[in-house]
Short mmCIF file of C-alpha atoms in Angstrom, two decimals:
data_model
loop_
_atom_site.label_atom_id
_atom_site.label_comp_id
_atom_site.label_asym_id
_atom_site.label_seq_id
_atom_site.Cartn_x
_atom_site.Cartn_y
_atom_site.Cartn_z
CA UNK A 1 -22.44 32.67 10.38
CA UNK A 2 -21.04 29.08 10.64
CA UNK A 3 -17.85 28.42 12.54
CA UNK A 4 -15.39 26.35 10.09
CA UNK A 5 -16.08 23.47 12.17
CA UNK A 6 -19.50 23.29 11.82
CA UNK A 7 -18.65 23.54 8.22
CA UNK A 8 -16.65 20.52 7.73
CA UNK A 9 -19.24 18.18 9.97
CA UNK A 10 -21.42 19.13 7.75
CA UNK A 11 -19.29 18.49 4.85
CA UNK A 12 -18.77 15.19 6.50
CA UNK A 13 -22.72 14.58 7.51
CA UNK A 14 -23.53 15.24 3.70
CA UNK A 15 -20.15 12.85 2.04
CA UNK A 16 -20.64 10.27 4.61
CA UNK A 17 -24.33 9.70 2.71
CA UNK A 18 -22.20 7.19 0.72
CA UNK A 19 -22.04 4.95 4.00
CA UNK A 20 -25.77 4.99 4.57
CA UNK A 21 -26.15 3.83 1.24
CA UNK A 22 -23.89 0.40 2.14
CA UNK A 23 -25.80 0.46 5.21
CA UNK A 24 -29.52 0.53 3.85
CA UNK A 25 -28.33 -2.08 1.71
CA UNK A 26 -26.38 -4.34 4.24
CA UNK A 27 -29.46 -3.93 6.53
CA UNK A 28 -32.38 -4.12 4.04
CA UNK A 29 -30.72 -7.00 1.83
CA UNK A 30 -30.87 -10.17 4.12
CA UNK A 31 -34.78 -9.73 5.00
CA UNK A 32 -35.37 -8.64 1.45
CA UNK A 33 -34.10 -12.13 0.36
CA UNK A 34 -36.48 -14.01 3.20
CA UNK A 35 -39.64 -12.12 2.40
CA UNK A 36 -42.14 -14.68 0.98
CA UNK A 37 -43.17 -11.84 -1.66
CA UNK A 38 -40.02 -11.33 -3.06
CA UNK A 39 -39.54 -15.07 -3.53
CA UNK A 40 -43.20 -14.74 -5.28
CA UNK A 41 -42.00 -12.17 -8.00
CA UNK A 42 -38.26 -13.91 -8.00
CA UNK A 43 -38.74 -17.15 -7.52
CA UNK A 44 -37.26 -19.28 -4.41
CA UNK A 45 -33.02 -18.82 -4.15
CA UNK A 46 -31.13 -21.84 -2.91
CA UNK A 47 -28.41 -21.50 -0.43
CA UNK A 48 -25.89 -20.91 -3.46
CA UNK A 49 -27.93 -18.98 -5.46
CA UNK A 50 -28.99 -16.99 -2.21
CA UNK A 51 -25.26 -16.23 -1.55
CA UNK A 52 -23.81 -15.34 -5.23
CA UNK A 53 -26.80 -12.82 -5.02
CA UNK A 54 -25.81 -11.23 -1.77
CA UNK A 55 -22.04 -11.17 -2.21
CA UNK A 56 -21.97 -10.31 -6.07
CA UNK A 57 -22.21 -6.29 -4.88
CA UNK A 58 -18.60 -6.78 -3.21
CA UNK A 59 -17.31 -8.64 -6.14
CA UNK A 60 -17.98 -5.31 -8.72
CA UNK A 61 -17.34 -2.82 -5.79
CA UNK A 62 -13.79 -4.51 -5.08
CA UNK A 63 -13.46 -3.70 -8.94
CA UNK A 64 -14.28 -0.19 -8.82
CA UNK A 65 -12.75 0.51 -5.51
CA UNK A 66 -9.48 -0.41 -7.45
CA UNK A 67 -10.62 1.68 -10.23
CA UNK A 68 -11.69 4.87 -7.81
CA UNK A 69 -7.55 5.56 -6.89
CA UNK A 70 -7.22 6.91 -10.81
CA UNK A 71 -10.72 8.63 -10.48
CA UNK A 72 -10.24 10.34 -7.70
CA UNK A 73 -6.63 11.51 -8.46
CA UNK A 74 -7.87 13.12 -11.98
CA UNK A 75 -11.27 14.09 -11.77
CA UNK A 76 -11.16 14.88 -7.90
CA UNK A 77 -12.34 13.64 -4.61
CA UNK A 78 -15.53 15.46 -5.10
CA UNK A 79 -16.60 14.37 -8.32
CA UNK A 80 -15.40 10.37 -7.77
CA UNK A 81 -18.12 10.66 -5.20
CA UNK A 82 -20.49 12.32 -7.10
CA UNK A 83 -20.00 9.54 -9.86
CA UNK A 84 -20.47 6.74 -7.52
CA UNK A 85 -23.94 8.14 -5.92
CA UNK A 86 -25.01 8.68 -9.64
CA UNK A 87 -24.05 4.81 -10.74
CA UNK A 88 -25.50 3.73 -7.52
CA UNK A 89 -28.63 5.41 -8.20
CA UNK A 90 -29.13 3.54 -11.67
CA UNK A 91 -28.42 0.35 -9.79
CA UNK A 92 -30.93 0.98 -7.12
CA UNK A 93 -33.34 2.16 -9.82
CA UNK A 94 -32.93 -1.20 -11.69
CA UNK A 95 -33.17 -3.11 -8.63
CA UNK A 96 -36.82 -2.10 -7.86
CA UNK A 97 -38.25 -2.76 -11.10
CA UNK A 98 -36.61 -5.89 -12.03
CA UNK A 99 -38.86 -9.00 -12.34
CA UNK A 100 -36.35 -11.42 -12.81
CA UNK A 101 -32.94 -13.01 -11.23
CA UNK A 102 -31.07 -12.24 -14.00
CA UNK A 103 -31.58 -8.46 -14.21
CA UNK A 104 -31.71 -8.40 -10.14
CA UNK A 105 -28.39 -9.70 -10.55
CA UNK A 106 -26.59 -7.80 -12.91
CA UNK A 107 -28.16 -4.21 -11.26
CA UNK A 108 -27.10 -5.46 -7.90
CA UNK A 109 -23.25 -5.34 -9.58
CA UNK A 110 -24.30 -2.06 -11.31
CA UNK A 111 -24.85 -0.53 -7.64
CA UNK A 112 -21.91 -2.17 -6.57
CA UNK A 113 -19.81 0.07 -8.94
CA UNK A 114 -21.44 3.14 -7.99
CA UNK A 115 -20.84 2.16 -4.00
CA UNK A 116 -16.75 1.03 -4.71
CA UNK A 117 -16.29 4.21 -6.31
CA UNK A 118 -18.05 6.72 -3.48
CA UNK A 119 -17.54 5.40 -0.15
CA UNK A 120 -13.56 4.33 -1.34
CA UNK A 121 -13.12 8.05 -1.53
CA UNK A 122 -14.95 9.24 1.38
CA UNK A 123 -12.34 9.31 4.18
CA UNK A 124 -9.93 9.88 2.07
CA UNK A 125 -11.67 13.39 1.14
CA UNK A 126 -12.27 14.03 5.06
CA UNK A 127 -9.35 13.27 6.05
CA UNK A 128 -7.66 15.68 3.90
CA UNK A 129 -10.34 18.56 4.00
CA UNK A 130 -10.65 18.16 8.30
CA UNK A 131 -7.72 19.81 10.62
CA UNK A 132 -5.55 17.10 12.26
CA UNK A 133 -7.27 18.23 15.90
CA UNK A 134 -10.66 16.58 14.62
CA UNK A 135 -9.62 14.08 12.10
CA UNK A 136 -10.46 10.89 13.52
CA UNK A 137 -13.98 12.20 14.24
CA UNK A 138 -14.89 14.06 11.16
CA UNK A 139 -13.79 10.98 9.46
CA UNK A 140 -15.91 8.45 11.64
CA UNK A 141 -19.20 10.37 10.34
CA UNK A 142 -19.09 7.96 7.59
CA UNK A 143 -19.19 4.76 9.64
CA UNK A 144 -21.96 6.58 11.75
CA UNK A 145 -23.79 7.32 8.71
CA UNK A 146 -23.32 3.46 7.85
CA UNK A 147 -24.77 1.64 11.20
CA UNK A 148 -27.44 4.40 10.74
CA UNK A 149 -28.58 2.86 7.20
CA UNK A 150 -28.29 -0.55 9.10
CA UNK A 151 -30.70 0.54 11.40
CA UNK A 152 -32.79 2.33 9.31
CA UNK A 153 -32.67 -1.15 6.35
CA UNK A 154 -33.85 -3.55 8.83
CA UNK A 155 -36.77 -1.31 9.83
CA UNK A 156 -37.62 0.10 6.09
CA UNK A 157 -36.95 -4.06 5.17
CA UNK A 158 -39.45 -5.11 8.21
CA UNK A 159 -42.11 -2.23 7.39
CA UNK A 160 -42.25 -3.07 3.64
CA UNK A 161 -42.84 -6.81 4.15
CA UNK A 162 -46.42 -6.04 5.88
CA UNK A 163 -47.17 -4.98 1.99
CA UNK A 164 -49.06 -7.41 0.31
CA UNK A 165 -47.41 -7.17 -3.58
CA UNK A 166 -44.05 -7.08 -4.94
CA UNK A 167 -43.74 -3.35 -3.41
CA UNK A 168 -42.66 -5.05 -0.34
CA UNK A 169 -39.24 -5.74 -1.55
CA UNK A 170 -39.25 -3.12 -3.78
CA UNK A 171 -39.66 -0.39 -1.26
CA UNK A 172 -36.10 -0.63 0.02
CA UNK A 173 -34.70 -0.17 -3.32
CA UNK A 174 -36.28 2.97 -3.91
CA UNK A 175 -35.06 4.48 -0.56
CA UNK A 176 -31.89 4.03 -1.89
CA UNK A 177 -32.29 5.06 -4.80
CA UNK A 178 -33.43 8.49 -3.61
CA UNK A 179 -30.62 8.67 -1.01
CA UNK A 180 -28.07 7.90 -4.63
CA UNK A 181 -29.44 10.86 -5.92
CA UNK A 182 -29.01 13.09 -3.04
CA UNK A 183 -25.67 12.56 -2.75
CA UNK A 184 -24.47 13.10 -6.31
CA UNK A 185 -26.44 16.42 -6.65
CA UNK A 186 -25.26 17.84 -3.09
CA UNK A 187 -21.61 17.14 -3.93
CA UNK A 188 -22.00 20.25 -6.48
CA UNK A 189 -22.21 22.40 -3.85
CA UNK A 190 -18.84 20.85 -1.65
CA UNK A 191 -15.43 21.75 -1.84
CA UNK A 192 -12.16 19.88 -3.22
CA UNK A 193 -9.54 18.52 -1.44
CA UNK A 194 -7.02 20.84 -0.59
CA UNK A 195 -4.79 18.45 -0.99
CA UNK A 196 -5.45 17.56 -4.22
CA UNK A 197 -5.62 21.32 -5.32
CA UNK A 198 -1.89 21.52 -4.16
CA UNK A 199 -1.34 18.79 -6.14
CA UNK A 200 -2.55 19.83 -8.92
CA UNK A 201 -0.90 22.91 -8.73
CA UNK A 202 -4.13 25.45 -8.21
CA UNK A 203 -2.27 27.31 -5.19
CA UNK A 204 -4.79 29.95 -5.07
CA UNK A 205 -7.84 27.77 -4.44
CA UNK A 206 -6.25 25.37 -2.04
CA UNK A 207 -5.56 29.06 -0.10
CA UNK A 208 -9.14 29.42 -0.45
CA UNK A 209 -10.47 25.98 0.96
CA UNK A 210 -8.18 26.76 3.92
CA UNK A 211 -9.28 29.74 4.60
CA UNK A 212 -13.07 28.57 5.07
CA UNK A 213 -12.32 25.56 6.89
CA UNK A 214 -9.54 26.63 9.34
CA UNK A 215 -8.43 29.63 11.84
CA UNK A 216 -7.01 32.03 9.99
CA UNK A 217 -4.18 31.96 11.70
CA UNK A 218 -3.60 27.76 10.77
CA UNK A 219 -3.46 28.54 7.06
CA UNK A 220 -0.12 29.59 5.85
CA UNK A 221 1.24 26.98 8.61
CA UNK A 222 -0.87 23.73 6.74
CA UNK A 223 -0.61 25.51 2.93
CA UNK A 224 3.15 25.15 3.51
CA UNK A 225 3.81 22.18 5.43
CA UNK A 226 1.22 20.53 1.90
CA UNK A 227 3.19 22.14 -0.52
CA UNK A 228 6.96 21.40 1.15
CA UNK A 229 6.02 18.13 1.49
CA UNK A 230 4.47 17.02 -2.00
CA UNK A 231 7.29 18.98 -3.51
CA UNK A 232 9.51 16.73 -1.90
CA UNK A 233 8.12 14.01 -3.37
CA UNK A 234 7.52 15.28 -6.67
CA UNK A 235 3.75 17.17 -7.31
CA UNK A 236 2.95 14.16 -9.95
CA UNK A 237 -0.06 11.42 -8.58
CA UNK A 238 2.24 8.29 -7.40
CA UNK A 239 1.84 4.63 -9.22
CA UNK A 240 0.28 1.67 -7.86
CA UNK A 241 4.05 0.05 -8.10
CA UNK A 242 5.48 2.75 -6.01
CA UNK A 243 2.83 2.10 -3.25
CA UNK A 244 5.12 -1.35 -2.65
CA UNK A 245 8.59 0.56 -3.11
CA UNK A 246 10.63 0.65 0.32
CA UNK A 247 9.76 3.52 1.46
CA UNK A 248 6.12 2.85 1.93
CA UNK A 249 5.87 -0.71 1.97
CA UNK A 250 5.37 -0.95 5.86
CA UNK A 251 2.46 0.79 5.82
CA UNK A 252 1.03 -0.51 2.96
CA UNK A 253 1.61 -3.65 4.26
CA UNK A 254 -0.26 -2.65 7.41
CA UNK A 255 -3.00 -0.88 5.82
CA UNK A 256 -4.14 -3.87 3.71
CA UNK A 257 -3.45 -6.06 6.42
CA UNK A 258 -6.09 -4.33 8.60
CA UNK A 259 -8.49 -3.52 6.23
CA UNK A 260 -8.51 -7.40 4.97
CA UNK A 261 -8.62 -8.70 8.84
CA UNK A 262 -11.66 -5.90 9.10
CA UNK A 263 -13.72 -8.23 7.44
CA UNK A 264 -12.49 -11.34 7.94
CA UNK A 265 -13.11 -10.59 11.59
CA UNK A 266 -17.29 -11.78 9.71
CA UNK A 267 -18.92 -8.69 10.78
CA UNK A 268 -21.27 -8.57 7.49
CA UNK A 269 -21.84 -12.02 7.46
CA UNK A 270 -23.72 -11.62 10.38
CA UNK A 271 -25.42 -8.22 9.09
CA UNK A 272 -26.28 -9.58 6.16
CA UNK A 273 -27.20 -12.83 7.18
CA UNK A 274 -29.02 -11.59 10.64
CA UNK A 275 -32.23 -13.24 10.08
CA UNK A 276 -31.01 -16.55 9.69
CA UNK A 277 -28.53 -16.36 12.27
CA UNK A 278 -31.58 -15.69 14.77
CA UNK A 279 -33.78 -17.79 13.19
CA UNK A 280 -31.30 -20.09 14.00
CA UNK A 281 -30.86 -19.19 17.59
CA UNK A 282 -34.57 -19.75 18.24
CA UNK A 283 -37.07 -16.82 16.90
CA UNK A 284 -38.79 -19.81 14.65
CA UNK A 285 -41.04 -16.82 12.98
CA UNK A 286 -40.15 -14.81 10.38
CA UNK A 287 -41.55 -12.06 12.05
CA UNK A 288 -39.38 -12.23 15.06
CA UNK A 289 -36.35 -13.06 13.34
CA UNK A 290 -36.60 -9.63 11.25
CA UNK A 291 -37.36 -7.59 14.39
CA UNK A 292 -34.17 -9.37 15.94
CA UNK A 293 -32.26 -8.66 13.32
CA UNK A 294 -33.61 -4.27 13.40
CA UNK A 295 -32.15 -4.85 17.23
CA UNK A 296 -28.77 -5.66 16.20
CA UNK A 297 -29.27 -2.25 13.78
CA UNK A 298 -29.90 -0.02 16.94
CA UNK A 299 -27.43 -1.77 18.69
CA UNK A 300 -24.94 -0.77 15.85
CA UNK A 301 -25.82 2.71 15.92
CA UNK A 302 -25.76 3.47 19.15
CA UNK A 303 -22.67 2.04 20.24
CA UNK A 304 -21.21 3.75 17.31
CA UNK A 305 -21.75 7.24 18.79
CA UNK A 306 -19.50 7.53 21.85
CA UNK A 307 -16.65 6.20 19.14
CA UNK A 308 -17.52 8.91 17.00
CA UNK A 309 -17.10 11.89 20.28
CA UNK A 310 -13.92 9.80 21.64
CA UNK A 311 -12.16 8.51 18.74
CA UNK A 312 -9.40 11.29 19.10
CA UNK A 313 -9.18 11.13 22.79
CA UNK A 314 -9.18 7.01 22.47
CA UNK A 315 -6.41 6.71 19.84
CA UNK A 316 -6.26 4.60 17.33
CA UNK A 317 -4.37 1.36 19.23
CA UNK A 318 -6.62 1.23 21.80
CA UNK A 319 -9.77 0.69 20.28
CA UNK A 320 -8.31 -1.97 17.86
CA UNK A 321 -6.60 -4.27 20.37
CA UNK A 322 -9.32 -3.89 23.03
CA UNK A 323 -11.95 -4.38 20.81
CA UNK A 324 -10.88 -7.35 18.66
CA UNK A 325 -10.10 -8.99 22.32
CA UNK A 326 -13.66 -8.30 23.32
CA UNK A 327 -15.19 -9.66 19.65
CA UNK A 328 -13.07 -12.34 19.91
CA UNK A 329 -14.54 -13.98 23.24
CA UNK A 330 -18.04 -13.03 21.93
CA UNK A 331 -17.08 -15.58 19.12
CA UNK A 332 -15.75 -18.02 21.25
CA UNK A 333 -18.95 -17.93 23.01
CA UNK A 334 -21.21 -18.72 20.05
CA UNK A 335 -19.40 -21.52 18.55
CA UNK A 336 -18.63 -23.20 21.71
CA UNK A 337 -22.66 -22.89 22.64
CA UNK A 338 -23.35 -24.02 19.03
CA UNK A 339 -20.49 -27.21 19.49
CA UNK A 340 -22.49 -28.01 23.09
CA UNK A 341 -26.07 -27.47 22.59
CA UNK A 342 -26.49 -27.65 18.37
CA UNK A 343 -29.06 -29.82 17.21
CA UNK A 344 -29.96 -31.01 12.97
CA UNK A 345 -33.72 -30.24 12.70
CA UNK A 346 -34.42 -30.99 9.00
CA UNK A 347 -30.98 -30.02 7.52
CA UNK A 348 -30.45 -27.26 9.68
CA UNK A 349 -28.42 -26.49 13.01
CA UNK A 350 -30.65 -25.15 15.44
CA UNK A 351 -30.63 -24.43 19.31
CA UNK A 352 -33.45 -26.17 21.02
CA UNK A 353 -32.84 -25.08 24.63
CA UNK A 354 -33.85 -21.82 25.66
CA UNK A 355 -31.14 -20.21 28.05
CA UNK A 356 -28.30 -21.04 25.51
CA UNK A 357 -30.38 -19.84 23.10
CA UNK A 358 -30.83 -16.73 24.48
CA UNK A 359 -26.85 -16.52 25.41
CA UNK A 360 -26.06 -16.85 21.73
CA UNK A 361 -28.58 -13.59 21.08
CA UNK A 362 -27.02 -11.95 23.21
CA UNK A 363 -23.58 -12.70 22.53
CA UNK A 364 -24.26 -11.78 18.84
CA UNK A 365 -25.57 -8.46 19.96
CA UNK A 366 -22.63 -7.99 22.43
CA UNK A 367 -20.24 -8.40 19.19
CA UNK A 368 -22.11 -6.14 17.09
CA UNK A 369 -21.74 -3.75 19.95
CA UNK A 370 -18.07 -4.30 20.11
CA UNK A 371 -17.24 -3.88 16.42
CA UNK A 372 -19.13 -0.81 16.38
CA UNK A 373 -16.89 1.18 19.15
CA UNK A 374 -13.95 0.04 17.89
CA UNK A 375 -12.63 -1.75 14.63
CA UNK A 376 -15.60 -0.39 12.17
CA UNK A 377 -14.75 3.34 13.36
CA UNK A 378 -10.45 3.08 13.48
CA UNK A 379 -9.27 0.96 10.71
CA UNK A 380 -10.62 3.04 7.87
CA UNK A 381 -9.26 5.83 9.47
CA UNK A 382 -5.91 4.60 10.14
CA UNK A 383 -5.30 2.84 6.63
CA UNK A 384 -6.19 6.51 5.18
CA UNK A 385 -3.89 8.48 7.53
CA UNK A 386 -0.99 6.58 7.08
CA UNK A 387 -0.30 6.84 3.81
CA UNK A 388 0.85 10.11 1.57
CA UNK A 389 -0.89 12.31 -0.57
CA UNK A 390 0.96 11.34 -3.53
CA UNK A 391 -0.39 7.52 -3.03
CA UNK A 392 -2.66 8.09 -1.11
CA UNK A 393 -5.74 7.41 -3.44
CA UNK A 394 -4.08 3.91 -4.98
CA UNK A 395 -2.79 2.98 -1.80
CA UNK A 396 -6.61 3.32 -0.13
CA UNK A 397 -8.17 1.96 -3.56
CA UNK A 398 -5.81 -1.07 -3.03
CA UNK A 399 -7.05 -1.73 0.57
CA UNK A 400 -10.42 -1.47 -0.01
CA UNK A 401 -9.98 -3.93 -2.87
CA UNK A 402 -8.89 -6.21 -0.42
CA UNK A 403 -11.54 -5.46 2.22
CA UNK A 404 -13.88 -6.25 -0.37
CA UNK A 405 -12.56 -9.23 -2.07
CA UNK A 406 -12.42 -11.06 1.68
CA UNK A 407 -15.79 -9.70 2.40
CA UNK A 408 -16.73 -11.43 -1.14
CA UNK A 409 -15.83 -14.86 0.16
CA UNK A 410 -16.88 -14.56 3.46
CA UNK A 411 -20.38 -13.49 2.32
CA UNK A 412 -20.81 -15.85 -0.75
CA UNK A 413 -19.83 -18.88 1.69
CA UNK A 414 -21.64 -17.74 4.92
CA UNK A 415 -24.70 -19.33 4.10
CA UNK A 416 -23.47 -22.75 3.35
CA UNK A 417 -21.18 -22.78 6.25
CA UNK A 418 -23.86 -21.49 8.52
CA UNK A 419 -25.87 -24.26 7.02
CA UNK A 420 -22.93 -26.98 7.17
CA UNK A 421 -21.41 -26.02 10.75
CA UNK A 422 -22.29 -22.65 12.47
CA UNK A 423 -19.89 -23.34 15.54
CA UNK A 424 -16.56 -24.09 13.21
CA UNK A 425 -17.27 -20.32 11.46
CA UNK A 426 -17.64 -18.28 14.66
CA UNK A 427 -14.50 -20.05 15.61
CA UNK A 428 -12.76 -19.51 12.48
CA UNK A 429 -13.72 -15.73 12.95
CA UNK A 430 -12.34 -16.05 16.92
CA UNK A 431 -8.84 -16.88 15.75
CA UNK A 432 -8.89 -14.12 12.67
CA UNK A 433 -9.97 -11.45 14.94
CA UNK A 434 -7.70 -12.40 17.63
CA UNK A 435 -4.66 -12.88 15.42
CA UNK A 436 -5.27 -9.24 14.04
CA UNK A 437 -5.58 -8.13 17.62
CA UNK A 438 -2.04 -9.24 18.69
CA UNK A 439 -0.46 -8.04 14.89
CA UNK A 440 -1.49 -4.61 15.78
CA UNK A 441 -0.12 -4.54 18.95
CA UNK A 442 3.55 -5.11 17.89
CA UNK A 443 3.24 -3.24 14.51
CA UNK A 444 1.02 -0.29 14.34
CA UNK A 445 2.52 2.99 15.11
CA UNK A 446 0.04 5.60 17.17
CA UNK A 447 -1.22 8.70 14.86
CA UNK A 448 -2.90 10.40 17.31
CA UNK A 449 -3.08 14.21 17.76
CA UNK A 450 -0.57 14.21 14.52
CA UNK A 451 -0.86 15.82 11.10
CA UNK A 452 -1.14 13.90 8.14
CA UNK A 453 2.62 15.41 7.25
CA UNK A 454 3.35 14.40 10.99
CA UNK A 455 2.48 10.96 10.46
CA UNK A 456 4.25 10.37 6.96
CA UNK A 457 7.71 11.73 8.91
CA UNK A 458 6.86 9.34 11.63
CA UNK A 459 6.66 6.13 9.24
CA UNK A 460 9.78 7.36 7.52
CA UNK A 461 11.90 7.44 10.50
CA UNK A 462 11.06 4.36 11.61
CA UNK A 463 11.85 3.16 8.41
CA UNK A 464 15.44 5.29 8.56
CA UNK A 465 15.74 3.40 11.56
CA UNK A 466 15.44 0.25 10.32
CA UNK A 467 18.43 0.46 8.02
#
């Protein structure tokens, strides 16, 4: 017989399948782009054409992540997951057997959809299903799950190219594609929201949710402390207006804020763009450049792991501050070796001379490292935990839009600036990262150790306070 908390990491292993989908893409999608066969079946994409390509995903996953705060209110938490892995699946699926730009392009948004509308409602589903003792690391399962299909797309990417056809770029595709369809047809078997059962009224099976996933002797306690609370506030699903009202425009303000500076901190332009950025540095093969580039995967993963058995112990402050400090000066680094030692070799910026070469590797790696301990495991966290059930869903459909939407831009442009000036975009990134760093400091409240009922009274007093 399971223990209930072997129950919800598994709940969490299965849900957080939706990150491993962004991350076989995020990995896989840069080296599927340099792979002389896929330029073969596709035809050669300029530096414009190579970035609309990459960066449309975010553009129709910013769309649906707006779009998953309804879904996931009405037809559940389980079932807006289950629709995303299913869209994402028929994206994948047209991905592999397209044989032209045009339909590449237009099932690349497809999968988008599917991936704005899972992984927007993945933490918040944890974090309502988990008790408050193992939140923050029941909840980081999904951003271990992610720098796991980073790892495991730059391999499946590098492996596939040593195929002689159009099955070399395909291959990647169809992994995801499979991993789509896992998803949807295990979320059948998962449970709903507890919260959202109380909020919907269905009393009895919220009870029964409890009962599986907590000590017995938790249940009345947490059943109670749901139900006084969203009958304070009214049982009805709150409105993307009242998400600004007042009351719980400080945190809304700070979960957006975050979330945005998550990815204007240029963390996927450097995943997606890895094999340029170390062809760049100096691995002048293609081969070399891709196995770099599966490096920086492992290096993702594994740093992600003590994050994921600490993140409770750590806080959530912590880990932000410390860590954007840390990526910070590993972005200072690069641009300033790039400003020094950065040479034009037929339109390009390269690094001719070895040892700063091989500091700028290793300063990219030591970034990846950073973001993986810290920023990619708290933020999405914290932005979830702070707000309330009732707007809970908009509020974390809103920030993801604008995660997205600045991910958008940053990816679309990444390869012209990287072209134009690598040392003035690590430095734009320095200043982002280490403006965020300093915001969070002053304004972000600790949640650690508290309930999500805890952490709503917290906000409001503060906000009493204020008056």
């Amino acid at each position: 017989m399971l223990s209930a908390t072997v129950k919800i990491y598994l709940i969490a292993l299965h849900t957080s399948i939706a990150g491993l989908l962004w991350g076989l893409d995020t990995g896989s999608i840069g080296t599927v782009t340099q792979m002389t066969q896929f330029s073969k079946s596709i035809g050669h994409l300029s530096t414009g054409t190579l970035g609309v390509y990459v960066a449309c995903i975010l553009l129709s996953a910013s769309i649906s992540s707006l779009c998953s705060g309804y879904v996931a209110d009405i037809i559940s938490r389980k079932y807006a997951i289950m629709s995303g892995g299913l869209i994402f699946a028929v994206g994948a699926i047209l991905s592999a057997s397209s044989d032209h730009y045009t339909m590449l392009f237009c099932a690349r948004l497809i999968t988008g959809v599917g991936q704005g509308q899972s992984i927007s409602v993945v933490t918040i589903y944890l974090c309502e299903l988990a008790p408050h003792k193992i939140r923050g690391t029941v909840a980081t399962m999904l951003q271990l799950l992610i720098t796991v299909g980073i790892a495991s797309g730059y391999f499946i990417a590098y492996a596939s190219s040593q195929l002689g056809d159009s099955l070399a770029w395909r291959t990647p595709f169809i992994v995801e594609a499979v991993n789509g369809i896992i998803l949807a047809f295990g979320m059948f078997f998962m449970p709903h929201s507890p919260r959202w059962l109380v909020q919907r009224g269905r009393f009895h099976e919220a009870k029964t949710v409890l009962e599986l996933y907590r000590d017995s002797a938790d249940v009345e306690k947490e059943l109670l402390g749901i139900r006084g609370k969203l009958e304070e506030e009214c049982m009805e699903n709150g409105s993307f207006a009242e998400i600004f009202e007042r009351r719980y425009i400080r945190r809304s303000i700070l979960g957006i804020f975050i979330m945005t500076f998550m990815m204007l901190c240029g963390v996927d332009a450097v995943l997606y763009y890895a094999p340029i950025l170390f062809r760049q540095a100096g691995f002048s093969s293609q081969r070399a450049s891709f196995l770099a580039s599966g490096v920086s995967g492992i290096i993702n993963l594994v740093c992600t792991i003590p994050a994921q058995i600490w993140v409770d112990k750590w806080g959530r402050k912590f880990p932000l501050i410390g860590g954007g400090i840390a990526m910070s000066l590993c972005y200072f680094g690069i641009g300033l070796l790039y400003l020094l030692y950065g040479e034009k070799v037929n339109g390009e910026v390269h690094i001719t001379s070895k040892m700063p070469q091989w500091a700028v590797i290793i300063l990219i790696y030591m970034f990846i490292g950073n973001f993986a301990w810290s920023w990619a495991i708290v933020i999405k966290i914290y932005a979830c935990e702070i707000m309330p059930t009732r707007v809970r869903a908009k509020a974390c459909a809103i920030q993801q839009l604008a995660n997205w939407m600045v991910n958008f831009t940053v990816a679309l442009t990444a390869p012209t600036f990287l072209r134009a000036s690598p040392s003035g975009q690590y430095f734009l990134f320095c200043g982002a990262t280490l403006f965020a760093s300093v915001v969070c400091f002053f304004c972000m409240p600790e949640t650690k150790g508290r309930s999500l009922e805890e952490i709503e009274d917290l906000f409001e007093k503060t906000t009493d306070s204020l008056d």
